[in-house]
Tab-separated table of C-alpha atoms in Angstrom:
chain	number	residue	atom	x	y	z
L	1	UNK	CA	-108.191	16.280	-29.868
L	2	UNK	CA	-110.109	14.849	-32.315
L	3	UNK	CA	-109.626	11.561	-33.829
L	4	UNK	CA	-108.849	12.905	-37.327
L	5	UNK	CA	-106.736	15.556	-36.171
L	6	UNK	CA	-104.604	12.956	-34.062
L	7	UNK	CA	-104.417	10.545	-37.055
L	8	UNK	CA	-102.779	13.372	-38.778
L	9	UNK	CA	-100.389	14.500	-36.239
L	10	UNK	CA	-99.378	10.944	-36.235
L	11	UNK	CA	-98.561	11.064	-39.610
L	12	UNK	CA	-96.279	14.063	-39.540
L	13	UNK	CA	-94.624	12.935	-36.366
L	14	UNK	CA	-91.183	12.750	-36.893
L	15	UNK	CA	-89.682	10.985	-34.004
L	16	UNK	CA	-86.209	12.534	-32.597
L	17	UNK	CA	-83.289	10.427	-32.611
L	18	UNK	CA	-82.696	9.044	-28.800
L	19	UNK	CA	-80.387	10.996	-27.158
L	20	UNK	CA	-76.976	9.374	-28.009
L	21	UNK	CA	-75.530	7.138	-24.795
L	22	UNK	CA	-73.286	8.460	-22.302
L	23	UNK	CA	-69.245	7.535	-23.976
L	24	UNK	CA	-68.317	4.825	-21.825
L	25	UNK	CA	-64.994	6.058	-19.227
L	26	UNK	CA	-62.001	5.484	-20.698
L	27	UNK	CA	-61.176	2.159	-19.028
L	28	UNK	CA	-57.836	2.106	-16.138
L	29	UNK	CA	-58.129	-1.332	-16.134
L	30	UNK	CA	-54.338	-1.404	-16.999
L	31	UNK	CA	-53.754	0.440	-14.687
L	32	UNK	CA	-53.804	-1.657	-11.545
L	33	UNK	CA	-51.236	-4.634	-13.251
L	34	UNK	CA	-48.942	-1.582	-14.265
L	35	UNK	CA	-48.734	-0.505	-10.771
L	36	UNK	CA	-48.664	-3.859	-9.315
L	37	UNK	CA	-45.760	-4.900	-12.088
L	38	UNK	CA	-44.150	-1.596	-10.776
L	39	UNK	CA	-44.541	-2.112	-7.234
L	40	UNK	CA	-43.113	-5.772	-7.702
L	41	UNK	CA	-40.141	-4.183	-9.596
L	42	UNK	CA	-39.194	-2.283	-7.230
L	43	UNK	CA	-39.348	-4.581	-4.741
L	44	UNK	CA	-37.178	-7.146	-6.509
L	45	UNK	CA	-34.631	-4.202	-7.017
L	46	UNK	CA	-34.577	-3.868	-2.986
L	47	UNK	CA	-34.000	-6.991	-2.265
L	48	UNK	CA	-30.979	-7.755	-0.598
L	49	UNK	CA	-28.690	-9.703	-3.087
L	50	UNK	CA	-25.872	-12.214	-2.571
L	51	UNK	CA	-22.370	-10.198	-2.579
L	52	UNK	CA	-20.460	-10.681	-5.877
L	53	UNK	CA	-16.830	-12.863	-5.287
L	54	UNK	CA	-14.161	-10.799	-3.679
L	55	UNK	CA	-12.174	-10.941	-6.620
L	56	UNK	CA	-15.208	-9.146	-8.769
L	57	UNK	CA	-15.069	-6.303	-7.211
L	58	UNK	CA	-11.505	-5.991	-6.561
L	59	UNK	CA	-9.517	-3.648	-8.989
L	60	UNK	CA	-6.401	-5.858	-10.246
L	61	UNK	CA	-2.955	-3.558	-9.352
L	62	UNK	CA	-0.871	-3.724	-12.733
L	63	UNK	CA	2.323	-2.218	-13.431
L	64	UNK	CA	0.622	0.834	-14.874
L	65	UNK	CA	-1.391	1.341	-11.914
L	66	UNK	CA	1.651	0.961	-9.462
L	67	UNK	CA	2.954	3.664	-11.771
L	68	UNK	CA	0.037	5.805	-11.769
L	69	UNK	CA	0.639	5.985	-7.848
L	70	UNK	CA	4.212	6.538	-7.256
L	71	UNK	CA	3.615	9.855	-10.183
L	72	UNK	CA	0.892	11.105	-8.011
L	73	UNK	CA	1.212	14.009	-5.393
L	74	UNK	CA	0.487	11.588	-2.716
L	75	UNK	CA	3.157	10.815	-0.016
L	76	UNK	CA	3.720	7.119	-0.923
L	77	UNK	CA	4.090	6.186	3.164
L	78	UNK	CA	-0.006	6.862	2.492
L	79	UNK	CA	0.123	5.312	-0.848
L	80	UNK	CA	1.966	2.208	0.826
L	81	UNK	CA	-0.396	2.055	4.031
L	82	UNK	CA	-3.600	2.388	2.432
L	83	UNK	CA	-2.492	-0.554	0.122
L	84	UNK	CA	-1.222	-2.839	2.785
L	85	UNK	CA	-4.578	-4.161	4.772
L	86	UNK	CA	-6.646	-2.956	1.443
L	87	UNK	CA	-8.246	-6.117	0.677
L	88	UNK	CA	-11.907	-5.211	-0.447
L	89	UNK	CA	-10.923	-1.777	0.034
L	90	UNK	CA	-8.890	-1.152	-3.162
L	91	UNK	CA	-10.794	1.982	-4.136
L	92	UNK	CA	-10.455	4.075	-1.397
L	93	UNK	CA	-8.229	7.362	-0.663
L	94	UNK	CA	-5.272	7.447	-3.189
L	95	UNK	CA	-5.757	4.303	-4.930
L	96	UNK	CA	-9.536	6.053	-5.758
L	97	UNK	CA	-8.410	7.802	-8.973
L	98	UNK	CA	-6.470	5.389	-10.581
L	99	UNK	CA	-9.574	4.073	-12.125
L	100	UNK	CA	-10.543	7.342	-13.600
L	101	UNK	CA	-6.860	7.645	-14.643
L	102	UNK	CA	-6.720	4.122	-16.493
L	103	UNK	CA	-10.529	5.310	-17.949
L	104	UNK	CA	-8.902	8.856	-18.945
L	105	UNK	CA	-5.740	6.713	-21.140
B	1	UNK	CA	26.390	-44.477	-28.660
B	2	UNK	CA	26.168	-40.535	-28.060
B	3	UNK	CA	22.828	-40.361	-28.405
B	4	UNK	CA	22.587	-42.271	-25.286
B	5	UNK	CA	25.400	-40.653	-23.236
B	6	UNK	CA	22.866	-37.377	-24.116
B	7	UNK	CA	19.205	-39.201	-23.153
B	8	UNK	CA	21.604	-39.941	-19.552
B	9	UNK	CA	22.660	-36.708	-19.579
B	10	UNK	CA	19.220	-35.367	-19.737
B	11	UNK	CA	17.920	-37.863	-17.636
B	12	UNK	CA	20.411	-36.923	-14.753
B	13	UNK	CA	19.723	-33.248	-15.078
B	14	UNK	CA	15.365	-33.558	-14.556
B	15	UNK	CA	15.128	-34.038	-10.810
B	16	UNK	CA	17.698	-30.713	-10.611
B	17	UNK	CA	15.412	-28.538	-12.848
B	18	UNK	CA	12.405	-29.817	-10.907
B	19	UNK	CA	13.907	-29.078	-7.882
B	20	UNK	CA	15.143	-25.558	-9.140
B	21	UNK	CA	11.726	-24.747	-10.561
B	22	UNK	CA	10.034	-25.769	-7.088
B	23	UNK	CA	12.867	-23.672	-4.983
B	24	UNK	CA	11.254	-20.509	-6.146
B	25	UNK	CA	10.351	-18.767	-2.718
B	26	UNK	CA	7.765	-16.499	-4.463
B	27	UNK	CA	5.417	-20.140	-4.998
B	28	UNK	CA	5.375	-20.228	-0.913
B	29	UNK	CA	4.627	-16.561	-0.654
B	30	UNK	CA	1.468	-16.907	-2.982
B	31	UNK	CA	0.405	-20.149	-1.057
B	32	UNK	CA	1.123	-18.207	1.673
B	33	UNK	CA	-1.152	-14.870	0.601
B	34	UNK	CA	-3.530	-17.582	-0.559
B	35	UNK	CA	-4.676	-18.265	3.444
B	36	UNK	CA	-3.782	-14.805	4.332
B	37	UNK	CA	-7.122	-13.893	6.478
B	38	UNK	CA	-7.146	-9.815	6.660
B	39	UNK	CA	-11.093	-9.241	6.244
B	40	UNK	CA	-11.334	-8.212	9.908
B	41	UNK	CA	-8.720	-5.536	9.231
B	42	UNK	CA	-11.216	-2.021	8.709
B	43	UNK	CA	-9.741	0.717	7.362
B	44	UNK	CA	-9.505	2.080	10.959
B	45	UNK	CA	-8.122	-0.986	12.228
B	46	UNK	CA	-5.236	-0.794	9.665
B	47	UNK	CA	-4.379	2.938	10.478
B	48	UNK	CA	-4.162	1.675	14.388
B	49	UNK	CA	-1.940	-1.316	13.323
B	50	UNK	CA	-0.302	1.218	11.036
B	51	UNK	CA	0.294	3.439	14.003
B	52	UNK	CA	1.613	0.547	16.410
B	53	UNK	CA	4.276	-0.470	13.625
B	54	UNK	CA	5.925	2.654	13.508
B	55	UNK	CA	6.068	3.208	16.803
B	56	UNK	CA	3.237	5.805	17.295
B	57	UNK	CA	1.235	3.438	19.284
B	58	UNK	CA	1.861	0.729	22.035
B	59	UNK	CA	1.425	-2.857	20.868
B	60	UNK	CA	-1.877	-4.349	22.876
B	61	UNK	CA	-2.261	-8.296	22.853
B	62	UNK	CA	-5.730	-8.258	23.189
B	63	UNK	CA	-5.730	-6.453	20.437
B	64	UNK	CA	-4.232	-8.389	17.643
B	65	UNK	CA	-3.412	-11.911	18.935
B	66	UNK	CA	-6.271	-13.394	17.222
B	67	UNK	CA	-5.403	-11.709	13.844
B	68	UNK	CA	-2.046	-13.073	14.168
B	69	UNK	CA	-3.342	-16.643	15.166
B	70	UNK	CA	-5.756	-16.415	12.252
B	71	UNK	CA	-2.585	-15.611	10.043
B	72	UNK	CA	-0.526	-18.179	11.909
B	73	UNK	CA	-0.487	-20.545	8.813
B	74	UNK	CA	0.355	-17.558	6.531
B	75	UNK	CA	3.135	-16.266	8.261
B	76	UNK	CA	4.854	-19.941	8.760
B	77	UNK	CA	4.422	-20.678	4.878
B	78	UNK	CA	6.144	-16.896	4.649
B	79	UNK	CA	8.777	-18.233	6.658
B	80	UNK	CA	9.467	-21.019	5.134
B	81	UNK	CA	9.855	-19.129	2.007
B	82	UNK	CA	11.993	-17.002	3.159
B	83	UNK	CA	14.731	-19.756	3.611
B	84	UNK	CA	14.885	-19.961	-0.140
B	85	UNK	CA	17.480	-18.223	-1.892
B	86	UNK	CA	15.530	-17.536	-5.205
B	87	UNK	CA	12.431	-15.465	-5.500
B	88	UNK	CA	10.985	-15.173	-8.935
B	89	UNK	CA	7.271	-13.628	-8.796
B	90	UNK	CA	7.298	-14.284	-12.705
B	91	UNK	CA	5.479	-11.093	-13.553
B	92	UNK	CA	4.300	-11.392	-17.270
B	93	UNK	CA	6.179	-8.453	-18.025
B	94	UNK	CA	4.869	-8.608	-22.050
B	95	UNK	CA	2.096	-7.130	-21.024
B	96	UNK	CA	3.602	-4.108	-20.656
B	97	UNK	CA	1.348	-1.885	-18.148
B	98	UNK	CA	-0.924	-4.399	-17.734
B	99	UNK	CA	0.836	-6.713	-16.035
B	100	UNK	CA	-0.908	-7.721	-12.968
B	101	UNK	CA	1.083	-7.305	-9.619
B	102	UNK	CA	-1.153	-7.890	-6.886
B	103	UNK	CA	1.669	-9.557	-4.785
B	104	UNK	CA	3.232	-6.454	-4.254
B	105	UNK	CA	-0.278	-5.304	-2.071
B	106	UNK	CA	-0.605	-9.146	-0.442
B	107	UNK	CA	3.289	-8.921	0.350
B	108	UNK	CA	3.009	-5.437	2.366
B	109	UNK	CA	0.041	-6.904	4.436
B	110	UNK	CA	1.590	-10.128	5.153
B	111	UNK	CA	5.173	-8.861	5.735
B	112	UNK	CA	3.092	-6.217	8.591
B	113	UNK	CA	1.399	-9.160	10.012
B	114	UNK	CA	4.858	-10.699	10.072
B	115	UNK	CA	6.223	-7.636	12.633
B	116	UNK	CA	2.984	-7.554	14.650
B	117	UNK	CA	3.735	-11.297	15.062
B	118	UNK	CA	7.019	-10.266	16.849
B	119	UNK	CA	5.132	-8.029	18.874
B	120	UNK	CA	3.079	-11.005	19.975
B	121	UNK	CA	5.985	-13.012	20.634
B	122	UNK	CA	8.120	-10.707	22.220
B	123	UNK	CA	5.732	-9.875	24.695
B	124	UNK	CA	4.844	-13.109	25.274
B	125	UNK	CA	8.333	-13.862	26.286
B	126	UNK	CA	9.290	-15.952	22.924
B	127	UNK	CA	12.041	-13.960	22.042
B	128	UNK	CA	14.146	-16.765	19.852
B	129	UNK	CA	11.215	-17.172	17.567
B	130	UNK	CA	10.485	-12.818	17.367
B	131	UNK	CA	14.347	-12.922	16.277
B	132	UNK	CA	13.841	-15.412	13.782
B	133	UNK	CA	10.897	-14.083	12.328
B	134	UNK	CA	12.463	-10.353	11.983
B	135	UNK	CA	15.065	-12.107	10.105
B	136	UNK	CA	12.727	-14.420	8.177
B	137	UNK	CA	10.938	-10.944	7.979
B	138	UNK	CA	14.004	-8.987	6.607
B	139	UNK	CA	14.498	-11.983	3.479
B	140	UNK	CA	10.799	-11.849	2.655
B	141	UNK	CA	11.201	-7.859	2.220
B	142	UNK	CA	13.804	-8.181	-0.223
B	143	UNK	CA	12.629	-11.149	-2.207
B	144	UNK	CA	9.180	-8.239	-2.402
B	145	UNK	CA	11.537	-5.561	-4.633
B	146	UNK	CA	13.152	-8.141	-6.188
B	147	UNK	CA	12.537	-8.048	-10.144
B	148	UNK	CA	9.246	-5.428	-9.888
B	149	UNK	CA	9.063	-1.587	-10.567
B	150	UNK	CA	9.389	1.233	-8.052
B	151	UNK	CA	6.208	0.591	-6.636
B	152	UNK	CA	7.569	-3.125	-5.483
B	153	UNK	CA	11.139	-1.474	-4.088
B	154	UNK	CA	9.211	1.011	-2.131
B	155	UNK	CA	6.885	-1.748	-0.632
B	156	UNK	CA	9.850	-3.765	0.117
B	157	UNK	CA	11.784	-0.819	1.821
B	158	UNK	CA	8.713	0.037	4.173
B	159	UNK	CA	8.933	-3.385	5.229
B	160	UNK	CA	12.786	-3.573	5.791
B	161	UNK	CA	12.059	-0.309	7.746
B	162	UNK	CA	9.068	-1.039	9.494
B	163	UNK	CA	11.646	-4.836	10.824
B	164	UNK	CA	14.629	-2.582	12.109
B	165	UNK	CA	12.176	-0.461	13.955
B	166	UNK	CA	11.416	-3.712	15.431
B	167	UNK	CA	14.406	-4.695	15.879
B	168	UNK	CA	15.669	-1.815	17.620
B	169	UNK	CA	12.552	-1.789	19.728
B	170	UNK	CA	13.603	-5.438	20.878
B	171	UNK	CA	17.292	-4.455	21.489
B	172	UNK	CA	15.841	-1.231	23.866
B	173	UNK	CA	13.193	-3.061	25.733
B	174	UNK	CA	14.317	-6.319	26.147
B	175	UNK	CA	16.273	-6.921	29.464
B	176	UNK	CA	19.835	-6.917	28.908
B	177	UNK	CA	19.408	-6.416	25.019
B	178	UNK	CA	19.697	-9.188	22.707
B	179	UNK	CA	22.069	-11.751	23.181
B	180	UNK	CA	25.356	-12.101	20.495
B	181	UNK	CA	23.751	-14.803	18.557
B	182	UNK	CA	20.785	-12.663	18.067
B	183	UNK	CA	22.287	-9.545	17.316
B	184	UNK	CA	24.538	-11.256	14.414
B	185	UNK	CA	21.740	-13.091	12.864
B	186	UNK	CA	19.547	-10.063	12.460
B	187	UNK	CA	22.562	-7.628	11.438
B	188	UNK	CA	23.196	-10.179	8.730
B	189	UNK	CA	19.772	-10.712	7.738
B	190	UNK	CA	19.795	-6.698	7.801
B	191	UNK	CA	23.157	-6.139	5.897
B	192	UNK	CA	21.410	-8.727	3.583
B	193	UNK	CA	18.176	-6.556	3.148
B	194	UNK	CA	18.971	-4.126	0.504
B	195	UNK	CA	16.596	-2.593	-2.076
B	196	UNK	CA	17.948	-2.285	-5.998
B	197	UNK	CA	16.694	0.791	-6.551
B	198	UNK	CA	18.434	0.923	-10.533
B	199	UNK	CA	16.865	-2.210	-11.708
B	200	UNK	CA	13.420	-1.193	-10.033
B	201	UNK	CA	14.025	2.224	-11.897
B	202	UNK	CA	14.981	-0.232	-15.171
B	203	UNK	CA	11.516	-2.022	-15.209
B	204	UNK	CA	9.707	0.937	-14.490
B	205	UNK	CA	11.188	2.762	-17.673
B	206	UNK	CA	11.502	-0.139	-20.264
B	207	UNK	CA	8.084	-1.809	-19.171
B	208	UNK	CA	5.734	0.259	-17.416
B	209	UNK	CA	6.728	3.682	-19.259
B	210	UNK	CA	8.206	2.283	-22.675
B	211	UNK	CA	9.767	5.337	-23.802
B	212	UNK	CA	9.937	4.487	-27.439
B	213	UNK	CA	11.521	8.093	-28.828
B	214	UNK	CA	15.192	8.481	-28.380
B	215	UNK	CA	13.972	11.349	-25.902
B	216	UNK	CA	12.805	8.754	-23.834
B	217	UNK	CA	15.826	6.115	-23.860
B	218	UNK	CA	18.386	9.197	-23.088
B	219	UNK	CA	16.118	10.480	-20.121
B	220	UNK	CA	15.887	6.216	-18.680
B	221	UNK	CA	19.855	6.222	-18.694
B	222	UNK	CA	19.887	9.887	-17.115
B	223	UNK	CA	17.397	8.543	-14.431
B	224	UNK	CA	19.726	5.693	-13.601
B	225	UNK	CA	22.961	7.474	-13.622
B	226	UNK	CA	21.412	9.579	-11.342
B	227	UNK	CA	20.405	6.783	-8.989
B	228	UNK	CA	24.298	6.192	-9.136
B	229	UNK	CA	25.323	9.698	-8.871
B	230	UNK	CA	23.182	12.036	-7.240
B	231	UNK	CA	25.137	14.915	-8.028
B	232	UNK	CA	23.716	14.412	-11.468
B	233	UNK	CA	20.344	15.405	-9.954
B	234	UNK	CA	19.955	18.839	-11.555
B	235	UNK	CA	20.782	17.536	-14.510
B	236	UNK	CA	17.763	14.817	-14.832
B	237	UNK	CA	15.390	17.226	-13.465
B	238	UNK	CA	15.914	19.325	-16.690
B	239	UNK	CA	15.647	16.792	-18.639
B	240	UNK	CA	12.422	15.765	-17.247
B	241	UNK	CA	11.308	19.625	-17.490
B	242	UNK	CA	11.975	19.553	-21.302
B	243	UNK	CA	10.654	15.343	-21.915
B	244	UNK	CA	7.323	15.256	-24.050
B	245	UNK	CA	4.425	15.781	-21.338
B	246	UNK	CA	3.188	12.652	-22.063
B	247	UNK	CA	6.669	10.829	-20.668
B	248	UNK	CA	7.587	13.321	-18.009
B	249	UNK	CA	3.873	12.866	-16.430
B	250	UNK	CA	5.124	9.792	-15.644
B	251	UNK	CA	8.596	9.593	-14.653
B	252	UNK	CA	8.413	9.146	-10.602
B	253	UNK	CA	10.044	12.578	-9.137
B	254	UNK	CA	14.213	11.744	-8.618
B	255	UNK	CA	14.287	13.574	-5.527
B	256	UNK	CA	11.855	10.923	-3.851
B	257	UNK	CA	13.965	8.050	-5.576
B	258	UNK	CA	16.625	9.915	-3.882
B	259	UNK	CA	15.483	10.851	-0.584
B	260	UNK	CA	14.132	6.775	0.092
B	261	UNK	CA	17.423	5.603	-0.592
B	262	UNK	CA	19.104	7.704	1.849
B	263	UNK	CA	16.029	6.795	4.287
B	264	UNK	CA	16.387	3.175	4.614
B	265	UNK	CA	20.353	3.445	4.438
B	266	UNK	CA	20.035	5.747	7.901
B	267	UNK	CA	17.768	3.413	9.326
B	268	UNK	CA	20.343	0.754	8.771
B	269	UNK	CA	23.008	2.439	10.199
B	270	UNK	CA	20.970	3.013	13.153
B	271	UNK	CA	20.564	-0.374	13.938
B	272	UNK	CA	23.839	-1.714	12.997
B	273	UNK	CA	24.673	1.238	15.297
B	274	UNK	CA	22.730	-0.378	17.975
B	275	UNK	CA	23.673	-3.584	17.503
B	276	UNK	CA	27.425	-2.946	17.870
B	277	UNK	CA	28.322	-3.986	14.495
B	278	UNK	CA	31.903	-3.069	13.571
């Protein structure tokens, strides 16, 4: 090429933009502490915990309750023996729905 | 002058109020509940013991001597308490159907304890202290209806029941029976060891129920009379039929008032049968 022809295509060059950078990935670095919090969670919720007092759990037999058995179809020989040695027991067999029946009043 | 005669007065009457407050039998039975040791009891265990104490199953030492030694403090405080003459378990009755009654549920484990404790004794050849302790046994069963709802009267005639089972198994296996002594001290303990099946039917109505409507007060005093007069059954049963749902959904069924009464008066007659009483 000659020289004047260059000097002109140098003056109508029009350089192109660069070609615009790759977007960057969408970061995950909070990822890893979520799952870490999450796997820490759950093993806190696993762990074995101290039993709550006796008398926590236990449901305390009032004179509705007492009521609420001797009306139910249940022979009260059951009633009576399930209640005798129920200690930490209190919710099972019969005695079991007098909760939802003191919920449902 | 006067004002001093009352002060003495007063004075002279303390130590008998104390001591009247303190002879309640029901304080021993809590202290006693209070050492009560039953956590070893599973639910399987207790339909085995439930088994040996009526009779379905043969008592086993091995078995249950070291619940009974665990409980030995518990059942001696029990005894004691059953020496008293008044038993007030001072349920706060304002509270209407909320008023706690746990002792009725401590009182039916304890008072079993007490008849596997005769077991232990009576096969360990103490049979003084197993006839003492099914009479010690028959007081505490009372003092548990005494003053509490139909709930309280049927726990205390399972254990009356469940103590002249015992004592008729004592009188059949024992050689040559019980002696005179024994026999009159348990069927006077057992004469004593009735269940008031009207006032438990009272409390029931006018605190656990409260039947405010005049529906309500005339279908309590059928209930009662019924109690009294069984003939009168039919009767209350319509009544019931025809009470507001609400109130007749929770009246206890007559018929099984009824049919317990007769229950533990047979069993009585059995063993004053067997005991030769006149």
């Amino acid at each position: 090429m000659p020289h004047d022809d260059f000097d002109r295509y140098l003056a109508g060059f029009v350089p192109l933009p660069p070609d615009p950078l790759p977007a960057p990935a969408p970061s995950k670095r909070w990822l890893v502490p979520l799952v870490l919090a999450a796997a820490l969670a759950l093993v806190v919720w696993r762990l074995p915990r101290p039993a709550p007092p006796a008398s926590a759990r236990e449901v305390t037999f009032t004179l509705g309750r007492a009521n609420a058995v001797v009306v139910a179809g249940t022979p009260w020989k059951t009633a009576l023996d399930e209640a005798a040695f129920s200690g930490r027991q209190v919710n099972r067999g019969s005695l079991e729905f007098l909760t939802q029946e003191e919920l449902s009043r | 002058m006067k004002i001093r005669i009352a002060l003495l007065a007063a004075a002279l009457a303390m130590p008998t109020l104390a001591q009247k407050l303190g002879d309640n039998a029901a304080l021993r039975y809590w202290s006693a509940f209070a050492v009560m040791q039953q956590e070893t009891v599973t639910p399987a265990k207790a339909k085995e013991l439930n088994a040996v104490l009526e009779g379905h199953a043969p008592y086993q030492d091995t078995e249950y001597r070291d619940l009974i030694q665990r409980n030995r403090e518990a059942l001696e405080t029990l005894h004691r308490g059953a020496q008293l003459a008044v038993c007030d378990w001072g349920v706060d009755y304002a509270l209407g159907p909320d008023a706690p009654v746990d002792y009725v549920r401590k009182a039916l484990g304890l008072g079993r304890l007490n008849v596997l404790s005769v077991f232990h004794l009576l096969q360990n050849g103490q049979r003084a202290a197993a006839v003492e302790r099914l009479a010690g046994g028959l007081r505490f069963a009372r003092h548990v209806g005494q003053g509490g709802s139909l709930f309280a009267a049927l726990a205390a005639k399972s254990l009356i029941v469940t103590h002249l089972r015992t004592i008729a198994f004592a009188q059949n296996t024992e050689r040559d029976g019980l002696t005179a002594k024994e026999k009159s001290l348990l069927l006077a303990a057992a004469d004593a060891s009735d269940v008031d099946w009207r006032e438990a039917l009272r409390v029931e109505f006018e605190v656990s129920l409260r039947p405010a409507t005049k529906e309500g007060q005339v279908l309590a005093a059928e209930y009662l009379a019924a109690l009294a007069d069984p003939t009168r059954l039919a009767a209350l049963q319509r009544s019931i039929t025809t009470a507001p749902k609400a109130l007749a959904s929770r009246v206890p069924k007559p018929e099984r008032v009824l049919d317990e009464q007769r229950d533990l008066a047979g069993h009585r007659q059995r063993v004053r049968t067997l005991l030769g009483a006149r």
